[in-house]
Structure formats: structure tokens, C-alpha cells
PDB file of C-alpha atoms and ligand atoms in Angstrom:
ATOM      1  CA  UNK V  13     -28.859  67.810 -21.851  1.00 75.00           C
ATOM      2  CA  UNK V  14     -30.121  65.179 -24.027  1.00 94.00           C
ATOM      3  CA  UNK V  15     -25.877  63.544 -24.067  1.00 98.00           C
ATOM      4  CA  UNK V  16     -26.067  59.533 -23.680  1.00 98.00           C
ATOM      5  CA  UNK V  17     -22.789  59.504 -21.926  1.00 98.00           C
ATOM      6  CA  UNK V  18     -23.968  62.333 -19.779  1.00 98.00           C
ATOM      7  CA  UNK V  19     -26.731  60.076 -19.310  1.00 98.00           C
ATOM      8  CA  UNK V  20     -24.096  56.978 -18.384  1.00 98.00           C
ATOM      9  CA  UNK V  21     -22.444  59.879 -15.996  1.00 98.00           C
ATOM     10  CA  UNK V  22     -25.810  60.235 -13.890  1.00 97.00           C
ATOM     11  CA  UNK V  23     -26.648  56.604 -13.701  1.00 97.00           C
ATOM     12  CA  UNK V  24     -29.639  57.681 -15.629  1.00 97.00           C
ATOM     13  CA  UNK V  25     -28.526  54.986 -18.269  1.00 98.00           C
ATOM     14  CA  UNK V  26     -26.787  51.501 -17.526  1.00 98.00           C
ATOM     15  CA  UNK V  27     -23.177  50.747 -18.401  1.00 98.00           C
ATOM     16  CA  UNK V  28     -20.301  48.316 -17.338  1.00 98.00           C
ATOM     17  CA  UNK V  29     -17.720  51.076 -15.653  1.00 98.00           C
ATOM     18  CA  UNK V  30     -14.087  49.988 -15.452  1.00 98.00           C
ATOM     19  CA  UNK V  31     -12.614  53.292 -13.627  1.00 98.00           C
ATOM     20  CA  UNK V  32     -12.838  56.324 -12.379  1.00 97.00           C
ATOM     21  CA  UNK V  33     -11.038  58.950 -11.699  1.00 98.00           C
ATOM     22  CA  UNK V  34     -12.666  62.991 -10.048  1.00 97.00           C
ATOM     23  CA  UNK V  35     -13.032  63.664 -14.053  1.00 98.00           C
ATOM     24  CA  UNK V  36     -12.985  60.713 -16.190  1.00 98.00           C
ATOM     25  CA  UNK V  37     -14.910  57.546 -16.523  1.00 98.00           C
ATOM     26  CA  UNK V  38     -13.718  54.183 -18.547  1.00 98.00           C
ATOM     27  CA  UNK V  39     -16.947  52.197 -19.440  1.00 98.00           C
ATOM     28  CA  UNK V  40     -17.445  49.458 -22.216  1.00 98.00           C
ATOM     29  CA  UNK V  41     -18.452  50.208 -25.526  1.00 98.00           C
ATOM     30  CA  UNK V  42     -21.793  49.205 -26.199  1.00 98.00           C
ATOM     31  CA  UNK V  43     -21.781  48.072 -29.353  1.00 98.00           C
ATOM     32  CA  UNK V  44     -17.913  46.619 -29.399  1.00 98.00           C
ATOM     33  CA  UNK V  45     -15.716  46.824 -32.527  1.00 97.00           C
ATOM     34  CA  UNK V  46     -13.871  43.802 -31.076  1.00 97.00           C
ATOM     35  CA  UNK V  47     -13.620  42.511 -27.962  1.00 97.00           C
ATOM     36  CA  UNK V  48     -12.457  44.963 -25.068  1.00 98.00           C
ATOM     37  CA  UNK V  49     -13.344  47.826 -26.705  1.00 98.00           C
ATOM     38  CA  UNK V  50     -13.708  50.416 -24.289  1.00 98.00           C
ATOM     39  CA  UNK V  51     -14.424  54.037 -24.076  1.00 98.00           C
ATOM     40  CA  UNK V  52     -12.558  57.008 -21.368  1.00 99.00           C
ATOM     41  CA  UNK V  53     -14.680  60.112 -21.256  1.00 98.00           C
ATOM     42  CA  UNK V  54     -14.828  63.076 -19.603  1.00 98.00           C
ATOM     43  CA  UNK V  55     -17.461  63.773 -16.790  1.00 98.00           C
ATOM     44  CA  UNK V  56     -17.888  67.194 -17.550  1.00 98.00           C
ATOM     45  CA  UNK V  57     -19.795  67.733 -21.516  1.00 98.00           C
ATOM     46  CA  UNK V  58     -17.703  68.647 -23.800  1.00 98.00           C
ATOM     47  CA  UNK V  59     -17.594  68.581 -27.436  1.00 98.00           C
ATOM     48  CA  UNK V  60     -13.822  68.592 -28.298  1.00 98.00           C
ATOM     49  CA  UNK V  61     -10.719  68.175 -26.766  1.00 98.00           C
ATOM     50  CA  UNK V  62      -9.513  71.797 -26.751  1.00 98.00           C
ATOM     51  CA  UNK V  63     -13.074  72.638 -25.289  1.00 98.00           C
ATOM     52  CA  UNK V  64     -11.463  70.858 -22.018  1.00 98.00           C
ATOM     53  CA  UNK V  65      -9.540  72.603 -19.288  1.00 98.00           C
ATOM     54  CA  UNK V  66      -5.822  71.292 -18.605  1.00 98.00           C
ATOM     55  CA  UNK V  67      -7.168  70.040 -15.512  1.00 98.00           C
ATOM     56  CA  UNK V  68      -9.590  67.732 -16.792  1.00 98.00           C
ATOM     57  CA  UNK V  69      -7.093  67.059 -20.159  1.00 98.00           C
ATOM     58  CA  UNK V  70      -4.556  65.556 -17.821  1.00 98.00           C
ATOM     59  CA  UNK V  71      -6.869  63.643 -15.962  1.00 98.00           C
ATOM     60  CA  UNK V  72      -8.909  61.715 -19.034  1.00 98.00           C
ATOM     61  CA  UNK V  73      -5.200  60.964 -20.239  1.00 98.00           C
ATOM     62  CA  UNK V  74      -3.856  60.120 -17.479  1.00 98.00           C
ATOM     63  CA  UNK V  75      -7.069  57.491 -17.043  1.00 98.00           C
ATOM     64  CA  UNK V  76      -6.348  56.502 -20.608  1.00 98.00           C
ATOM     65  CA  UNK V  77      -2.457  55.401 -19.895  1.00 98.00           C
ATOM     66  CA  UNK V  78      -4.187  53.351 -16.930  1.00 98.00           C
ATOM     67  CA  UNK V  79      -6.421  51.807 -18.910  1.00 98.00           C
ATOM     68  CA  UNK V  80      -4.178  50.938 -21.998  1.00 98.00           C
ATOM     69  CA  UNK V  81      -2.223  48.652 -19.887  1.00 97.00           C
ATOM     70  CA  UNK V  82      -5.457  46.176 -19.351  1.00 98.00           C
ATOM     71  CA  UNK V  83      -6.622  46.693 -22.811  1.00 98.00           C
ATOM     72  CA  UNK V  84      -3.163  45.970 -24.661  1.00 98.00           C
ATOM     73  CA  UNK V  85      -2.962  43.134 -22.570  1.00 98.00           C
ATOM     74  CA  UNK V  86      -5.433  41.335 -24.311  1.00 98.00           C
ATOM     75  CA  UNK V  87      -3.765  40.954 -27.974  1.00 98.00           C
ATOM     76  CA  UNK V  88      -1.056  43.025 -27.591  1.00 98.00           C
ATOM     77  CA  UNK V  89      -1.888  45.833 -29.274  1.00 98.00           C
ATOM     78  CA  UNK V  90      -4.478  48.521 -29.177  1.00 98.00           C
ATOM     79  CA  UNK V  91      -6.078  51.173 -31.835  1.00 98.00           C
ATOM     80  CA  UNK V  92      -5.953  54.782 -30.129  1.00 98.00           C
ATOM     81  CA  UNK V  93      -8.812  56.677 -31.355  1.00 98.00           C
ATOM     82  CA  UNK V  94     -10.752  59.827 -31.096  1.00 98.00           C
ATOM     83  CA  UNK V  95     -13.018  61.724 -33.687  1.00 98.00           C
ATOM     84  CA  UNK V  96     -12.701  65.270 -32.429  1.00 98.00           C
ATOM     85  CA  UNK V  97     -16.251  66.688 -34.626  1.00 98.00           C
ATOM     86  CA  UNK V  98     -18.650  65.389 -36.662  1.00 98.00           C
ATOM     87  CA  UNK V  99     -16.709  65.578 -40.034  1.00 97.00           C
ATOM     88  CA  UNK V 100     -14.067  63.222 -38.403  1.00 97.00           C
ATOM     89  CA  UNK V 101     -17.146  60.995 -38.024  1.00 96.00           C
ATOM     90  CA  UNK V 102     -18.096  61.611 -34.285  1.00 98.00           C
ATOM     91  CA  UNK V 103     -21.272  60.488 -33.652  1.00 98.00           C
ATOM     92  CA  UNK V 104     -22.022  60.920 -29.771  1.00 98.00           C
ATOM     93  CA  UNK V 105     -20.805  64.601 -29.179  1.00 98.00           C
ATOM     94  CA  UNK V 106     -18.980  64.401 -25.850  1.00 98.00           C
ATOM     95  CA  UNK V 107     -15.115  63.994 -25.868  1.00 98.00           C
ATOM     96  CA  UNK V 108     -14.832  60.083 -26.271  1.00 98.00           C
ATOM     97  CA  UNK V 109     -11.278  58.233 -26.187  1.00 98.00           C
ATOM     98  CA  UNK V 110     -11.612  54.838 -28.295  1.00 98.00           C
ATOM     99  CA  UNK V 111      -9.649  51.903 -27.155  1.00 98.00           C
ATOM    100  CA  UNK V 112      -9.975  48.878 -29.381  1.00 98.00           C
ATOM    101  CA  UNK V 113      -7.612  45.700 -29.136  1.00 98.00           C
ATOM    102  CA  UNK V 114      -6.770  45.103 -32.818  1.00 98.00           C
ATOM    103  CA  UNK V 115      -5.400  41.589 -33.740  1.00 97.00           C
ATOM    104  CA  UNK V 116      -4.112  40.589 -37.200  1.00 95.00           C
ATOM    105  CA  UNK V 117      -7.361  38.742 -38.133  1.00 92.00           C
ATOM    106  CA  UNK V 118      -9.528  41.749 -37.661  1.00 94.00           C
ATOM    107  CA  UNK V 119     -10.885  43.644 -40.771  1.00 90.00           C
ATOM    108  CA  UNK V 120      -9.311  47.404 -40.165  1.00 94.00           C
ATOM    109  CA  UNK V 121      -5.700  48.385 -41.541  1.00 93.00           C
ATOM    110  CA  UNK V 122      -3.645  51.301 -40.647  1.00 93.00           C
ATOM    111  CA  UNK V 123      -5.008  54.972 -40.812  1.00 92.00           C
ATOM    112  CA  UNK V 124      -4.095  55.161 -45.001  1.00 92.00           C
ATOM    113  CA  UNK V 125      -6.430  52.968 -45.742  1.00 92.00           C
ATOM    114  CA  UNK V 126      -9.543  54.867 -44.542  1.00 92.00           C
ATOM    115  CA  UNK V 127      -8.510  57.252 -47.148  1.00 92.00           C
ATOM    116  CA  UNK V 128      -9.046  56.538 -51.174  1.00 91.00           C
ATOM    117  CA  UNK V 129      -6.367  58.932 -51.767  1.00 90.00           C
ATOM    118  CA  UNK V 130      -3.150  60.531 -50.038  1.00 88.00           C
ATOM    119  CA  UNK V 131      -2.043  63.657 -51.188  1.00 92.00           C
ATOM    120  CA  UNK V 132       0.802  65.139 -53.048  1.00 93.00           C
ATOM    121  CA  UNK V 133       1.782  68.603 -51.574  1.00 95.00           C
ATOM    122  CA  UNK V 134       3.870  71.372 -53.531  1.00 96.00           C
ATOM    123  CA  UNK V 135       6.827  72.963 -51.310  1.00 97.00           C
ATOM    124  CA  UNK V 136       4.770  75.880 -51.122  1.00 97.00           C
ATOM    125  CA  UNK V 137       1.496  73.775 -49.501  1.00 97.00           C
ATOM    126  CA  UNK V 138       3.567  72.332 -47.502  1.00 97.00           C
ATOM    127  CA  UNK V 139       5.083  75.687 -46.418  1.00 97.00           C
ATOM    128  CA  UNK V 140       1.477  76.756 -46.143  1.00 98.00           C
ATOM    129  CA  UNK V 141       0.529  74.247 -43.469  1.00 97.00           C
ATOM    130  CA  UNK V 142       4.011  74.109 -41.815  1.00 98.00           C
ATOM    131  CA  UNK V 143       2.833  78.341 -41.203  1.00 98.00           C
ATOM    132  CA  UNK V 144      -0.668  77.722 -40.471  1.00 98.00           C
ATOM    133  CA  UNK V 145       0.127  75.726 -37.282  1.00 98.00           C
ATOM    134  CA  UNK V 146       3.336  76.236 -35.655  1.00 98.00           C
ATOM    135  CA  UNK V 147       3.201  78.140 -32.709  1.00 96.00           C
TER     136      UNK V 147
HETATM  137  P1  AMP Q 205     -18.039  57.815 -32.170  1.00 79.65           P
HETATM  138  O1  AMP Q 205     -18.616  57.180 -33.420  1.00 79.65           O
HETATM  139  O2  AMP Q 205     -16.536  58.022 -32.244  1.00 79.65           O
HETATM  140  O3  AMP Q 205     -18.777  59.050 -31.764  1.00 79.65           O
HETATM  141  O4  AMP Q 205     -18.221  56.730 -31.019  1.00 79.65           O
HETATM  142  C1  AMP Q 205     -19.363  56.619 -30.221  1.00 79.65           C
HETATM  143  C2  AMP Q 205     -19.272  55.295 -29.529  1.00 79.65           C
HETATM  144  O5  AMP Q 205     -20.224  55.257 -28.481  1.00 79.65           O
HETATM  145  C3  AMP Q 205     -19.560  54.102 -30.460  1.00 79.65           C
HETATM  146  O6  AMP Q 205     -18.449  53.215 -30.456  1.00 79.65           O
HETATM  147  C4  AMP Q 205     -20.797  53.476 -29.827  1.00 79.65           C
HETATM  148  O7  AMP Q 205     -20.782  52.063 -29.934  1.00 79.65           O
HETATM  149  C5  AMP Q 205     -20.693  53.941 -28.378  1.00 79.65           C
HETATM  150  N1  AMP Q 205     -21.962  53.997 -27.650  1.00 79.65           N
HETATM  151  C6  AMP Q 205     -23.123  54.551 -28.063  1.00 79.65           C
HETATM  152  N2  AMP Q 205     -24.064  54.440 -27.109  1.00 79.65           N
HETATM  153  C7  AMP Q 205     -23.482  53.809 -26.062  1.00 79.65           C
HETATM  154  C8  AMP Q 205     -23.934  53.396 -24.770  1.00 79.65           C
HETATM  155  N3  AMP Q 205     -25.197  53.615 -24.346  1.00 79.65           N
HETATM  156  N4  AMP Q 205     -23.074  52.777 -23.937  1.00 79.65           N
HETATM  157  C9  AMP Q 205     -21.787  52.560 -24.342  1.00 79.65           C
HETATM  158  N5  AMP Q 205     -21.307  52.908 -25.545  1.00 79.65           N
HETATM  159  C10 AMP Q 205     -22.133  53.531 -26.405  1.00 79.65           C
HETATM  160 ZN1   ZN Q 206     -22.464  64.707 -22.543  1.00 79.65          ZN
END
């Protein structure tokens, strides 16, 4: 499997680990958004998050609640993120948990403004979407 963090996972490729747990690894991100960035992964390849069993779910999030308590402590607070396919801009495609200390002074904003536009749904959309996914 030609997966750079399955690569990190064998030791076939270098990386600073943090943690780890029987089926999660923390490592640092190698190419840092700011400083602390770090990255909790599955050991086991998977794509997406609902490709994972509850087992191995639990365990990456419990790793991540472990982790968030070194990470926030460095500026106090901490950008949660994980793009779950390509089209939400995943670019390595094994389940990845992004920790990134964000700070005033850094350049991001809140999740609105990666958008141009937000939308304005009818009852009925909203209705629509409210159906789609309850369970
Ligand atoms: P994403 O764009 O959400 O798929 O995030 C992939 C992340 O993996 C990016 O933040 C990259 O900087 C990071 N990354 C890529 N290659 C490596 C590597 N060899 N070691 C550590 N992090 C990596
Ligand atoms: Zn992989």
C-alpha cells in the first residue's frame, strides 16, 4: 500500500511520534500550519471515519482527548480538524485527526470564512435535510 502514514506506521518513513495507543498514533505534522500542529491516526488504513470499527473509533478519540490537553496548552486554544474525502480537501487518504494551536495573530478565521457564501434554506430544504439524516 503505497499510504505515507502507513509508511510512518512501519517505520518505513521517519516521524517525531508523541503517543501511542494498540490503534492510534499522534506524530507531528510535517509541514506545520503553526507550531504544535500534530496529527492522531489510525494504525489500521482507512479512508473515512465510518470505514473504522467502534473499536478502533474509540481508541483514535480517546488518543485525541489525550493529546488535546498538551496541544491546547500551548496558546490556549486548538483548531479540531478532519477532512473525511477528497472533496472536503483530504489529501493523504488515511483517517487523519488535525490538531493545530490557533492564536489570534494567525491568518485562519472560523469555519464561515472558508466559504464565499452561506446558504439560505426554504422550510421545505430544511425539512429535506432534517429527513435525510435523522435516524
Ligand atoms: P490533509 O490535507 O487533511 O489530508 O492533511 C494531510 C497532512 O499530512 C498535512 O497537514 C501534511 O502536512 C501532513 N503530512 C504529509 N506528509 C507527512 C509526513 N511524511 N509526515 C508528517 N505529516 C505529513
Ligand atoms: Zn494508510
Amino acid at each position: 500500500m503505497d499510504c505515507i502514514f502507513c509508511k510512518i506506521i512501519s517505520k518505513q518513513v521517519p516521524a517525531k511520534i508523541l503517543n501511542e495507543t494498540s490503534h492510534s498514533i499522534c506524530f507531528l505534522d510535517a509541514f506545520p500550519l503553526t507550531n504544535g500542529h500534530v496529527l492522531v491516526i489510525p494504525k489500521n488504513h482507512h479512508k473515512k471515519i465510518q470505514d473504522m470499527s467502534s473499536a478502533e473509533n474509540s481508541d483514535l478519540f480517546s488518543l485525541v482527548h489525550t493529546m488535546m490537553s498538551k496541544v491546547d496548552s500551548l496558546t490556549g486554544s486548538t483548531l479540531l480538524a478532519i477532512h473525511n474525502g477528497e472533496n472536503a480537501g483530504q489529501e493523504v487518504p488515511h483517517v487523519h485527526v488535525h490538531l493545530i494551536p490557533r492564536s489570534k495573530s494567525d491568518s485562519a478565521g472560523p469555519v464561515h470564512s472558508m466559504f464565499n457564501t452561506s446558504l439560505k434554506l426554504s422550510d421545505s430544504e430544511i425539512e429535506k435535510y432534517y429527513n435525510l439524516l435523522k435516524i
